[in-house]
């Protein structure tokens, strides 16, 4: 397993050991001991699966503290552009985002700690995203930021006319309008 740090503190890419043979491949998608040794100390308590078609953009979502969630994101079918935005007010990269392609081909995982907004766009015909969370879903604590926020300038790699957004996501506030919610610390 290889740990790749990003320019945003605590945002980590994991390249799992893949055991291929004529039958296919095997990999351990999570191991509490090994991930702890790699500095990923989240106690995951909920697993999510979502399937989306090409052009879908889900996000940017986060949950208010103390319900904020760390996530360990993997893709088991297709390709997504996964994006995390740093909402930690005292972080040197506050307001910056990091984007990475995750796919069933590259088998990369993306660890996003608490204090980030998360979203992804689907670049393949369809994609199945699986992710572990270290806090339960809380509808009351759910918040979001507009995927097309003018200041974040995220390139989702989807032509605007092809983007498929939920009605809920289409009315999310800007980063600036949501800023009063950001209390996280690094
Ligand atoms: C997130 C979630 C949703 N739900 C229910 C609530 C809705 O009835 C339905 C669809 O929820 P939503 O449209 O919020 O799903 P996404 O747009 O994929 O939301 C997720 O998108 C981004 C990428 C994330 O990282 C979050 O996990 C989450 O916000 O599933 C649950 O029952 N449990 C859950 O943990």
CSV table of C-alpha atoms in Angstrom, one decimal, residues 15-178:
chain,number,residue,atom,x,y,z
A,15,UNK,CA,-2.7,3.2,-3.7
A,16,UNK,CA,-3.6,-0.3,-2.4
A,17,UNK,CA,-1.5,-3.4,-3.1
A,18,UNK,CA,-3.2,-5.2,-6.0
A,19,UNK,CA,-2.7,-9.0,-6.4
A,20,UNK,CA,-3.5,-9.9,-10.0
A,21,UNK,CA,-3.5,-13.3,-11.5
A,22,UNK,CA,-5.2,-15.0,-14.6
A,23,UNK,CA,-8.5,-15.0,-12.6
A,24,UNK,CA,-8.5,-11.2,-12.1
A,25,UNK,CA,-7.3,-9.3,-9.0
A,26,UNK,CA,-7.6,-9.1,-5.2
A,27,UNK,CA,-7.0,-6.1,-2.9
A,28,UNK,CA,-7.7,-5.2,0.7
A,29,UNK,CA,-9.9,-2.1,0.4
A,30,UNK,CA,-9.6,-1.4,4.2
A,31,UNK,CA,-7.6,-2.6,7.2
A,32,UNK,CA,-8.0,-0.8,10.5
A,33,UNK,CA,-4.4,-1.7,11.6
A,34,UNK,CA,-2.7,-0.8,8.3
A,35,UNK,CA,-4.6,2.4,7.7
A,36,UNK,CA,-4.0,3.5,11.3
A,37,UNK,CA,-0.2,2.9,10.8
A,38,UNK,CA,-0.6,5.1,7.7
A,39,UNK,CA,-2.1,7.9,9.8
A,40,UNK,CA,-5.7,7.3,8.9
A,41,UNK,CA,-7.2,7.1,12.4
A,42,UNK,CA,-10.9,7.5,11.5
A,43,UNK,CA,-13.2,5.0,13.2
A,44,UNK,CA,-15.5,4.2,10.2
A,45,UNK,CA,-19.1,3.4,11.2
A,46,UNK,CA,-21.1,3.7,8.0
A,47,UNK,CA,-20.5,2.5,4.4
A,48,UNK,CA,-22.2,4.1,1.4
A,49,UNK,CA,-22.7,3.0,-2.2
A,50,UNK,CA,-24.0,5.3,-4.9
A,51,UNK,CA,-24.4,4.6,-8.7
A,52,UNK,CA,-24.6,7.5,-11.1
A,53,UNK,CA,-24.6,7.9,-14.9
A,54,UNK,CA,-22.3,10.1,-17.0
A,55,UNK,CA,-22.5,13.8,-16.3
A,56,UNK,CA,-23.9,13.5,-12.8
A,57,UNK,CA,-22.3,15.9,-10.3
A,58,UNK,CA,-23.1,15.0,-6.6
A,59,UNK,CA,-22.2,17.7,-4.1
A,60,UNK,CA,-20.5,19.7,-2.8
A,61,UNK,CA,-21.8,18.3,0.6
A,62,UNK,CA,-20.6,18.3,4.2
A,63,UNK,CA,-22.3,17.9,7.6
A,64,UNK,CA,-22.1,20.5,10.4
A,65,UNK,CA,-19.8,19.7,13.3
A,66,UNK,CA,-20.1,17.6,15.5
A,67,UNK,CA,-21.6,15.4,12.8
A,68,UNK,CA,-18.9,16.1,10.2
A,69,UNK,CA,-17.6,13.0,8.4
A,70,UNK,CA,-14.3,11.7,7.3
A,71,UNK,CA,-14.6,9.6,4.1
A,72,UNK,CA,-12.6,6.9,2.5
A,73,UNK,CA,-13.7,7.0,-1.2
A,74,UNK,CA,-13.2,4.2,-3.8
A,75,UNK,CA,-14.7,3.5,-7.2
A,76,UNK,CA,-15.6,-0.1,-8.1
A,77,UNK,CA,-17.1,0.7,-11.5
A,78,UNK,CA,-16.3,3.5,-14.0
A,79,UNK,CA,-14.4,6.8,-13.4
A,80,UNK,CA,-15.2,9.8,-11.3
A,81,UNK,CA,-13.5,13.1,-10.7
A,82,UNK,CA,-13.5,13.3,-6.9
A,83,UNK,CA,-13.2,16.7,-5.3
A,84,UNK,CA,-12.6,17.8,-1.7
A,85,UNK,CA,-12.8,21.5,-0.5
A,86,UNK,CA,-10.9,22.6,2.6
A,87,UNK,CA,-13.5,24.2,5.0
A,88,UNK,CA,-11.1,24.3,8.0
A,89,UNK,CA,-10.9,28.0,8.9
A,90,UNK,CA,-7.4,27.8,10.4
A,91,UNK,CA,-6.0,25.6,7.6
A,92,UNK,CA,-3.3,27.1,5.4
A,93,UNK,CA,-5.3,25.8,2.5
A,94,UNK,CA,-8.7,27.1,3.6
A,95,UNK,CA,-11.0,27.4,0.6
A,96,UNK,CA,-8.7,25.4,-1.7
A,97,UNK,CA,-9.8,22.3,-3.4
A,98,UNK,CA,-8.1,19.1,-4.6
A,99,UNK,CA,-9.4,17.0,-7.5
A,100,UNK,CA,-8.4,13.4,-8.4
A,101,UNK,CA,-9.7,10.8,-10.9
A,102,UNK,CA,-10.7,7.6,-9.1
A,103,UNK,CA,-11.6,4.6,-11.2
A,104,UNK,CA,-11.9,0.8,-11.2
A,105,UNK,CA,-8.8,0.9,-13.4
A,106,UNK,CA,-6.5,2.9,-11.1
A,107,UNK,CA,-8.1,1.5,-7.9
A,108,UNK,CA,-6.9,4.6,-6.0
A,109,UNK,CA,-8.6,5.6,-2.7
A,110,UNK,CA,-9.1,9.1,-1.4
A,111,UNK,CA,-9.2,9.9,2.3
A,112,UNK,CA,-11.0,13.1,3.1
A,113,UNK,CA,-10.9,14.1,6.8
A,114,UNK,CA,-13.6,15.9,8.7
A,115,UNK,CA,-13.7,19.6,7.7
A,116,UNK,CA,-14.1,19.2,4.0
A,117,UNK,CA,-16.9,19.5,1.5
A,118,UNK,CA,-17.0,16.5,-0.9
A,119,UNK,CA,-18.4,16.0,-4.4
A,120,UNK,CA,-17.8,14.1,-7.6
A,121,UNK,CA,-18.6,14.1,-11.3
A,122,UNK,CA,-19.0,11.0,-13.3
A,123,UNK,CA,-16.7,10.8,-16.3
A,124,UNK,CA,-17.6,7.3,-17.6
A,125,UNK,CA,-20.9,5.9,-18.8
A,126,UNK,CA,-21.8,5.1,-15.2
A,127,UNK,CA,-19.9,4.8,-11.9
A,128,UNK,CA,-20.3,3.0,-8.7
A,129,UNK,CA,-18.8,4.9,-5.8
A,130,UNK,CA,-18.3,3.2,-2.4
A,131,UNK,CA,-17.2,5.2,0.7
A,132,UNK,CA,-16.7,4.7,4.4
A,133,UNK,CA,-17.8,7.4,6.8
A,134,UNK,CA,-16.8,7.9,10.5
A,135,UNK,CA,-20.0,9.6,11.4
A,136,UNK,CA,-23.6,8.7,10.7
A,137,UNK,CA,-25.7,10.5,8.1
A,138,UNK,CA,-27.6,13.4,9.7
A,139,UNK,CA,-30.3,15.0,7.4
A,140,UNK,CA,-30.5,17.9,9.9
A,141,UNK,CA,-26.8,18.6,9.8
A,142,UNK,CA,-26.4,18.2,6.1
A,143,UNK,CA,-25.2,21.4,4.2
A,144,UNK,CA,-23.8,22.1,0.8
A,145,UNK,CA,-21.9,24.5,-1.4
A,146,UNK,CA,-22.8,25.2,-5.1
A,147,UNK,CA,-20.8,22.9,-7.3
A,148,UNK,CA,-20.2,25.8,-9.7
A,149,UNK,CA,-19.2,28.3,-7.1
A,150,UNK,CA,-17.5,31.2,-8.9
A,151,UNK,CA,-14.6,31.5,-6.4
A,152,UNK,CA,-13.9,27.7,-6.2
A,153,UNK,CA,-13.7,27.5,-10.0
A,154,UNK,CA,-13.9,23.7,-9.9
A,155,UNK,CA,-13.4,22.1,-13.4
A,156,UNK,CA,-15.7,19.0,-13.1
A,157,UNK,CA,-14.6,18.0,-16.7
A,158,UNK,CA,-18.3,17.8,-17.7
A,159,UNK,CA,-19.7,20.2,-20.4
A,160,UNK,CA,-22.3,22.5,-18.7
A,161,UNK,CA,-25.1,21.2,-20.9
A,162,UNK,CA,-24.3,17.6,-20.0
A,163,UNK,CA,-24.3,18.2,-16.2
A,164,UNK,CA,-27.0,16.3,-14.2
A,165,UNK,CA,-27.6,18.0,-10.8
A,166,UNK,CA,-30.3,17.1,-8.2
A,167,UNK,CA,-32.8,19.8,-7.5
A,168,UNK,CA,-31.4,20.0,-4.0
A,169,UNK,CA,-27.9,20.6,-5.3
A,170,UNK,CA,-29.1,23.2,-7.8
A,171,UNK,CA,-30.0,25.6,-5.1
A,172,UNK,CA,-27.0,25.3,-2.7
A,173,UNK,CA,-25.4,28.5,-1.4
A,174,UNK,CA,-22.0,29.9,-2.5
A,175,UNK,CA,-18.9,29.2,-0.5
A,176,UNK,CA,-19.1,32.7,0.9
A,177,UNK,CA,-22.8,32.4,1.9
A,178,UNK,CA,-22.0,29.1,3.6
